[in-house]
Short mmCIF file of C-alpha atoms in Angstrom, two decimals:
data_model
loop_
_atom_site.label_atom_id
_atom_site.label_comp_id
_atom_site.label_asym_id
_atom_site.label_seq_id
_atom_site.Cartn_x
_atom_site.Cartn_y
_atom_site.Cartn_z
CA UNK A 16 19.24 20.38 11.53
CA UNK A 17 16.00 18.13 11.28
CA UNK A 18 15.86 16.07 15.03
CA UNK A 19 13.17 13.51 15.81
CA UNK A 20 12.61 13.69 19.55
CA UNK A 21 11.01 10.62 21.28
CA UNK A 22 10.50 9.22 24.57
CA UNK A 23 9.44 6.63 27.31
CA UNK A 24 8.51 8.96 30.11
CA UNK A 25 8.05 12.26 31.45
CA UNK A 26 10.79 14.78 31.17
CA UNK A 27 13.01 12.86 28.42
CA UNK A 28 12.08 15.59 25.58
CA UNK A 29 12.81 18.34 27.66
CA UNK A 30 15.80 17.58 28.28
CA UNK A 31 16.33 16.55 24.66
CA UNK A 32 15.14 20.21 24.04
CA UNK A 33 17.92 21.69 26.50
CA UNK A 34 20.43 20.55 24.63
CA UNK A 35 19.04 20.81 21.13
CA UNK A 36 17.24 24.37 21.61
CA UNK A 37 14.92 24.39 18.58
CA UNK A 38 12.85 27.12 17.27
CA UNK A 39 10.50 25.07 15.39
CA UNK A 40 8.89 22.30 16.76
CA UNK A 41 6.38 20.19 15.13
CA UNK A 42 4.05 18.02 16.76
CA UNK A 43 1.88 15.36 14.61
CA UNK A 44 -0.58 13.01 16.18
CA UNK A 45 -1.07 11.85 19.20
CA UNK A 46 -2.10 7.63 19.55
CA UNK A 47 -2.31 5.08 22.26
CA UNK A 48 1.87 4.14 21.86
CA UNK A 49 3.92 2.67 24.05
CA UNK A 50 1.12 2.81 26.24
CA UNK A 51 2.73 0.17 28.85
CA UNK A 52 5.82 2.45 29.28
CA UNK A 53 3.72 5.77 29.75
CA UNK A 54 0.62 4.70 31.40
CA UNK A 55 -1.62 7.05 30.04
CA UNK A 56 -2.85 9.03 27.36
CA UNK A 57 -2.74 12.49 29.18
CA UNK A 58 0.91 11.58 30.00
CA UNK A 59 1.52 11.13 26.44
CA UNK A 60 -0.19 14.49 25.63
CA UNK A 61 2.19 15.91 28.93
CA UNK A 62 5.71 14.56 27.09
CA UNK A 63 4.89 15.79 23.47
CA UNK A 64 3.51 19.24 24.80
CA UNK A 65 7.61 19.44 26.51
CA UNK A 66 8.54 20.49 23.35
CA UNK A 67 5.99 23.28 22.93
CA UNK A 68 7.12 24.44 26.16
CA UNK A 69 10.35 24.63 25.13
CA UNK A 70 9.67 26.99 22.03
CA UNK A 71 11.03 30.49 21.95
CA UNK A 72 8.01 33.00 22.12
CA UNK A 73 6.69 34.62 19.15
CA UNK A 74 8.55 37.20 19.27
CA UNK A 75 11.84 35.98 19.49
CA UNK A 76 11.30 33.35 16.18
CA UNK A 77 9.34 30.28 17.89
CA UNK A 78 7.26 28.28 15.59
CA UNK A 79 5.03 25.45 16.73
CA UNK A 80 3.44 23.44 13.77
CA UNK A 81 0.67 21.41 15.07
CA UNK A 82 -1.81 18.91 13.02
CA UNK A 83 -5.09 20.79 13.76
CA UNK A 84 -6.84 17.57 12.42
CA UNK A 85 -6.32 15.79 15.87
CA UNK A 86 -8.21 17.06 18.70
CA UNK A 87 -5.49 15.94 21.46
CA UNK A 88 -3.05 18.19 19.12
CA UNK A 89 -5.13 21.48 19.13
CA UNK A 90 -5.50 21.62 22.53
CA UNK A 91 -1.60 21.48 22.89
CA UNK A 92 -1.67 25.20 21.55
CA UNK A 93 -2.01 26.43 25.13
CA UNK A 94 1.41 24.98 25.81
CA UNK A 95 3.19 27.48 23.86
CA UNK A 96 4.14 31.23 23.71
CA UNK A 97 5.08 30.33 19.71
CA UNK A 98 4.03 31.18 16.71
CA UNK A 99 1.10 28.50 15.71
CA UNK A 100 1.04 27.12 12.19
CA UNK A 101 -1.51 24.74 11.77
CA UNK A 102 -1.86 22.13 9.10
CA UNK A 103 -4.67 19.85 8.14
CA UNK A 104 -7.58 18.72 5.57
CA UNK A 105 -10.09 21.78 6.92
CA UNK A 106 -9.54 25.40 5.87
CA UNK A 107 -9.78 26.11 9.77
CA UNK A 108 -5.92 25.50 8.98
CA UNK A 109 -2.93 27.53 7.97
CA UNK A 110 -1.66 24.95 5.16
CA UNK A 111 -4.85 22.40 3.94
CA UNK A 112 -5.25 20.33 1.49
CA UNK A 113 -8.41 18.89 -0.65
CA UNK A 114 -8.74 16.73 -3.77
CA UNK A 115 -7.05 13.92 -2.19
CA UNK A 116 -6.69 10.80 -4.64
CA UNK A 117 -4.32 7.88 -4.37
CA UNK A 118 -2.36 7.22 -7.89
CA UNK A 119 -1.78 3.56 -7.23
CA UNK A 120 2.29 2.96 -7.30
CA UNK A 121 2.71 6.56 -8.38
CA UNK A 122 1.94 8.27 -5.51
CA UNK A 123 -1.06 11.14 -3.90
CA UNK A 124 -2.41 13.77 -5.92
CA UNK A 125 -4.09 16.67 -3.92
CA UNK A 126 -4.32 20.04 -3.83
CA UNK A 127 -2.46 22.45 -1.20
CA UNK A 128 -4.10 25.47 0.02
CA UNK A 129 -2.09 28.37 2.33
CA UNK A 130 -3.57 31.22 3.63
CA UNK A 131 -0.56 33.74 4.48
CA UNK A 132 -0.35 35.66 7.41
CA UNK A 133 -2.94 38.58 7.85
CA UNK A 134 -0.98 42.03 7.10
CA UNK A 135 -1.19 44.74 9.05
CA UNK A 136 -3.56 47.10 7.60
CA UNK A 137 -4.88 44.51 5.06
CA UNK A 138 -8.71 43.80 4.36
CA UNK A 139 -8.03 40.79 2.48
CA UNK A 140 -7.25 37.39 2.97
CA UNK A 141 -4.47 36.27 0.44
CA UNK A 142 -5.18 32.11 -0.44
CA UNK A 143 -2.52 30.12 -2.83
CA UNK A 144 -3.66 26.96 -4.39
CA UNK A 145 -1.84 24.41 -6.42
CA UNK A 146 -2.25 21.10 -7.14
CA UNK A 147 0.38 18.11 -6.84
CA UNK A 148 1.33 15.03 -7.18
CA UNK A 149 3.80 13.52 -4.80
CA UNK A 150 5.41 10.06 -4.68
CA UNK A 151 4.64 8.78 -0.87
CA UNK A 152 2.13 5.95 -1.24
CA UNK A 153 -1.00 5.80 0.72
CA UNK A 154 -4.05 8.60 1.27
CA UNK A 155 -2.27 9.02 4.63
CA UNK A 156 0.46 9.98 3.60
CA UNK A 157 -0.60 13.46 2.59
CA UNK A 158 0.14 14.76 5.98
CA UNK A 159 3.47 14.10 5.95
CA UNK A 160 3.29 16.01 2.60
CA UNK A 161 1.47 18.98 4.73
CA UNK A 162 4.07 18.70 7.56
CA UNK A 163 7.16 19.22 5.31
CA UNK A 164 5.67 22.14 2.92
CA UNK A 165 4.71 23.73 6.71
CA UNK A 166 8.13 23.34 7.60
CA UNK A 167 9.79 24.76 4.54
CA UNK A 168 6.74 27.58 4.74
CA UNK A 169 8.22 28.52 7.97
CA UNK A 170 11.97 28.49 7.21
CA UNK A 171 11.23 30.86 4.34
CA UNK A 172 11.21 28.26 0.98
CA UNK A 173 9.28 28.89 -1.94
CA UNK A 174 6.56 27.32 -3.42
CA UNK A 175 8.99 25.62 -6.08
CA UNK A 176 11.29 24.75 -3.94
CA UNK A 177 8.45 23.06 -1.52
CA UNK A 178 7.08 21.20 -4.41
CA UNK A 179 10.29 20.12 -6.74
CA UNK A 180 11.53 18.70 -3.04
CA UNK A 181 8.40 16.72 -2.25
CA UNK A 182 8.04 15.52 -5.65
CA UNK A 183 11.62 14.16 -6.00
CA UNK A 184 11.13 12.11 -2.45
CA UNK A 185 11.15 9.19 -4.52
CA UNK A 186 12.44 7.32 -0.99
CA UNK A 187 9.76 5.82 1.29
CA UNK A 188 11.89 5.64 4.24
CA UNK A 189 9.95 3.42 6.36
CA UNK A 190 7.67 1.68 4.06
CA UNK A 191 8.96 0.16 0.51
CA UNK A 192 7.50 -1.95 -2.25
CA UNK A 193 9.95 -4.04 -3.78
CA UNK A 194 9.06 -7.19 -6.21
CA UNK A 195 7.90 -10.74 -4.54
CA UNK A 196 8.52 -14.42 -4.86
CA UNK A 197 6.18 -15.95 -7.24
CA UNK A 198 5.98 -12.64 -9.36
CA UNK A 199 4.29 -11.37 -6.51
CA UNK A 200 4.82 -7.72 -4.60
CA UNK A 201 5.46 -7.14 -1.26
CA UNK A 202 4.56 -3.85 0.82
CA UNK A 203 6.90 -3.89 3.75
CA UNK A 204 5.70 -1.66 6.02
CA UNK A 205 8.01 -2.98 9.03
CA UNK A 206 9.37 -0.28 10.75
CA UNK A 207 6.88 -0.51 13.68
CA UNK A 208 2.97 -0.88 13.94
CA UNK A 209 0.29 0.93 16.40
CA UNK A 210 -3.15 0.63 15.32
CA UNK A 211 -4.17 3.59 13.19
CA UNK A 212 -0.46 3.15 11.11
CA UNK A 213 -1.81 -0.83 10.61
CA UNK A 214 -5.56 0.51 9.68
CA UNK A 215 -3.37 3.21 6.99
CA UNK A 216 -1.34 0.38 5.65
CA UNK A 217 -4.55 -1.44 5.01
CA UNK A 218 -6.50 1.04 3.33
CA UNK A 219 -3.35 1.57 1.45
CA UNK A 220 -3.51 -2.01 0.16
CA UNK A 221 -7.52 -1.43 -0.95
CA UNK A 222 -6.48 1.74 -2.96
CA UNK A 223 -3.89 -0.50 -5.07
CA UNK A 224 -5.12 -2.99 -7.50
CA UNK A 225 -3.23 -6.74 -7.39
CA UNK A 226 -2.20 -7.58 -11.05
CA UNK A 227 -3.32 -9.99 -13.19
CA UNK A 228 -6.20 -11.75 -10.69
CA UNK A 229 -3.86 -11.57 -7.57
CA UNK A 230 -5.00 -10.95 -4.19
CA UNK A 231 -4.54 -8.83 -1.76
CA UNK A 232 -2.66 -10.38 1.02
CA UNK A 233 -1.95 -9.09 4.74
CA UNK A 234 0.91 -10.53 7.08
CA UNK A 235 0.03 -8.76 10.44
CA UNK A 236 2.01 -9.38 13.40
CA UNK A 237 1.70 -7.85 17.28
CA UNK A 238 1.71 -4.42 17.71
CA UNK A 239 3.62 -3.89 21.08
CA UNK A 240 2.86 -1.34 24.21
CA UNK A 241 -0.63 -1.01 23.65
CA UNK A 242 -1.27 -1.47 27.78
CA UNK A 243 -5.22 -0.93 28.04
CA UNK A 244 -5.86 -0.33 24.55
CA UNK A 245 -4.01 -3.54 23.24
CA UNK A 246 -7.22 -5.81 22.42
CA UNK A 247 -9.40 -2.50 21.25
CA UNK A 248 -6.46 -1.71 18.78
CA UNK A 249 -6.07 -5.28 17.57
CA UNK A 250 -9.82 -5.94 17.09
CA UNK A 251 -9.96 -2.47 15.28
CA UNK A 252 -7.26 -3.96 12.54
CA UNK A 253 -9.32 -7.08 12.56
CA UNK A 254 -12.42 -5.51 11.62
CA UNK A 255 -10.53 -3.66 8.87
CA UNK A 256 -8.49 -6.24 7.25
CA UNK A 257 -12.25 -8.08 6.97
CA UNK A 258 -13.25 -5.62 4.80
CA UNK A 259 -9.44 -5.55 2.44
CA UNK A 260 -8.19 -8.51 2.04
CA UNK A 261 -8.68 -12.04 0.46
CA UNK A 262 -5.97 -13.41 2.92
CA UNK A 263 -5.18 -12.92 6.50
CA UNK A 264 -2.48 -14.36 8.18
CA UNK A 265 -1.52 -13.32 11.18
CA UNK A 266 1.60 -14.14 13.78
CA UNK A 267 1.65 -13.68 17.22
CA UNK A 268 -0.32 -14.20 20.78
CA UNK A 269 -1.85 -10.74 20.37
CA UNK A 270 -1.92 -11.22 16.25
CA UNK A 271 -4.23 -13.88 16.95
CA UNK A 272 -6.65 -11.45 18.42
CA UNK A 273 -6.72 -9.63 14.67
CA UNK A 274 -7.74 -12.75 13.02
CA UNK A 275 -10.04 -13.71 15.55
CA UNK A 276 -12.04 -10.27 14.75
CA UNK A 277 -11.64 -10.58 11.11
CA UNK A 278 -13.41 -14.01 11.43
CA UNK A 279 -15.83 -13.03 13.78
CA UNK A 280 -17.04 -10.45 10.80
CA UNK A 281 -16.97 -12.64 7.91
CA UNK A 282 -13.70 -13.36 6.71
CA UNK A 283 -14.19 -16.83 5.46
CA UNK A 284 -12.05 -19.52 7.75
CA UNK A 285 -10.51 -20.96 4.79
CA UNK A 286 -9.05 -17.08 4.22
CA UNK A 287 -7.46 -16.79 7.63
CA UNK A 288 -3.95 -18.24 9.13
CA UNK A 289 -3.02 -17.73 13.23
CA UNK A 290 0.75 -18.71 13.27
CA UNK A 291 3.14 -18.52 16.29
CA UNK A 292 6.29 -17.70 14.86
CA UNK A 293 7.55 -15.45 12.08
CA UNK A 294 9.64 -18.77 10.72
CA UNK A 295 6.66 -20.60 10.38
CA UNK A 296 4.59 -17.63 8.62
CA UNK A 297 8.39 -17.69 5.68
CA UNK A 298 6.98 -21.38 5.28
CA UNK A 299 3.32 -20.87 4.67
CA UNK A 300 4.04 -17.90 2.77
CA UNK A 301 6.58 -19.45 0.12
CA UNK A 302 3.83 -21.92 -0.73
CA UNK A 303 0.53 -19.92 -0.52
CA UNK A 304 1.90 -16.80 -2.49
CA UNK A 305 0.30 -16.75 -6.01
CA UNK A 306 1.06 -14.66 -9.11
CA UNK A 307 0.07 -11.54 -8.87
CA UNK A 308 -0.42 -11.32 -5.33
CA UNK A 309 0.02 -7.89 -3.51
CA UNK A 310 1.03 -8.46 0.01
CA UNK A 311 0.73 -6.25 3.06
CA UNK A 312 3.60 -6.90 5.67
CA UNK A 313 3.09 -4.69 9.18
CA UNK A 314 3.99 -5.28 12.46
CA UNK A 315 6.87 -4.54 15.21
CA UNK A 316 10.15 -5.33 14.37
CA UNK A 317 10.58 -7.24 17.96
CA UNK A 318 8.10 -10.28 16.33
CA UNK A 319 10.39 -10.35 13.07
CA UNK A 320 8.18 -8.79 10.83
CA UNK A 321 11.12 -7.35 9.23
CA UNK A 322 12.87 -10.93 8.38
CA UNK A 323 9.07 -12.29 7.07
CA UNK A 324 9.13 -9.12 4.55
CA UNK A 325 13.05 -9.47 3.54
CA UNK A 326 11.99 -13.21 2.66
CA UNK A 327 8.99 -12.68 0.55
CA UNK A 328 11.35 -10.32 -1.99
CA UNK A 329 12.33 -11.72 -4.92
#
């Protein structure tokens, strides 16, 4: 079984881990979320690092599978008595990869590398490389590629079983591109927002090209339980969405303080919209989406980002 633990506080995921008792446990970023329910970054760090804790040792089959790419992450190997597998885009990794390009609606293609397990006895150092091409949208998105091949890596999978099961992920689970009013299309990326998942969905929408003289198009809503870091995370979208888009509108008290960044670094006024209310961005929407158009929908679910996204399908 395959169990995403979360939590709002301290001791939540070990107890999640006393009754679940899992041998592998993968750990992937760590961000400034639901920063108003755990006060603190370090207490953040202190939850996740309850399920390294939990891991069997080494020796008796515990794996922990940690993103060596984030610095918070690496330090969390002193947590555990597990096996570490790290993943990442440096060869100081187990599993890396390289060669990252996007291939618009098609997907990633990169290149994995894996560097087995020393041998006992062994001078050598045995590296496979292959590359592939995997459906998940978005540069980004080739760590969740990593973290899956790690996973199968550890349970024992081949390579073509890793790669025939990444390549037929045709779902997107939490972020889908279906076609728009006005022969438009519509990224809804809804499921929830922090800042560095809006800043991915945005650099997403400046690797794809808008057909036939469209624009690109981003309907940003708040991002909730920032605490301290809530106006440093929405200025940090801002400043992004600046540089990607040809419209901005935003919804929202703390949405506001996106556009108000974006303007404050030269996106034209004429390109930016601050609206209350999800209803009233469905209104503006239906009559400012033109053909071609390829628009960006992110934000939490609790400021209806979700029902602004379900309306702008065709």
């Amino acid at each position: 079984a395959v169990l995403e633990m979360g939590t709002y506080g301290l001791g939540e995921i070990h107890d999640l881990c006393t009754w679940a008792r899992p041998h592998v446990g993968v750990v992937t970023n760590i961000g400034p979320v639901h920063l108003e329910r755990m006060g603190s970054i370090e207490n953040i760090v202190r939850a996740k690092g309850e399920l390294l804790e939990a891991l069997p040792t080494a020796e008796q089959g515990g794996v922990a599978i940690l993103n060596w790419d984030d610095e918070r992450v690496r330090d969390m190997a002193a947590l555990t008595q597990a096996r570490l597998f790290r993943y990442g885009l440096s060869p100081a990794a187990d599993l890396w990869a390289d060669e990252i390009e996007g291939a618009g609606m098609e997907g990633i293609r990169f290149r994995f590398h894996y560097r087995h397990p020393a041998q006992p006895g062994s001078q050598h150092e045995k590296i496979d490389s292959l590359h592939v091409r995997v459906p998940l949208l978005g540069r980004h998105s080739v760590h969740t590629a990593l973290r899956a091949a790690a996973v199968g890596l550890v349970e024992g999978l081949s390579w073509e079983e890793i790669v025939a099961a990444l390549q037929s992920s045709a779902n997107q689970l939490r972020l889908v591109v279906m076609a728009g009013i006005n022969d438009s299309t519509v990224i809804d990326d809804t499921y929830n927002a922090s800042p560095a998942s809006t800043i991915a969905a945005l650099n997403l929408l400046d690797d794809l090209a808008p057909s036939g003289g469209g624009r690109r198009v981003a309907v940003l809503g708040d991002m909730l339980e920032l605490g301290p870091y809530e106006e440093e995370g929405h200025k940090l979208v801002g400043r992004r969405a600046a540089d990607v888009v040809e419209l901005l509108v935003t919804i929202g008290q703390r949405g506001s303080q996106i556009a108000q960044e974006a303007l404050a670094v030269g996106l034209p006024p004429a390109a930016v919209y601050q609206l209350s209310t999800h209803i009233e961005a469905i209104a503006l929407l239906q009559q400012e989406i033109q053909p071609g158009d390829l628009i960006l929908v992110k934000g939490s679910r609790a400021v209806g980002m979700d029902t602004v996204a379900a309306e702008l399908y065709q």
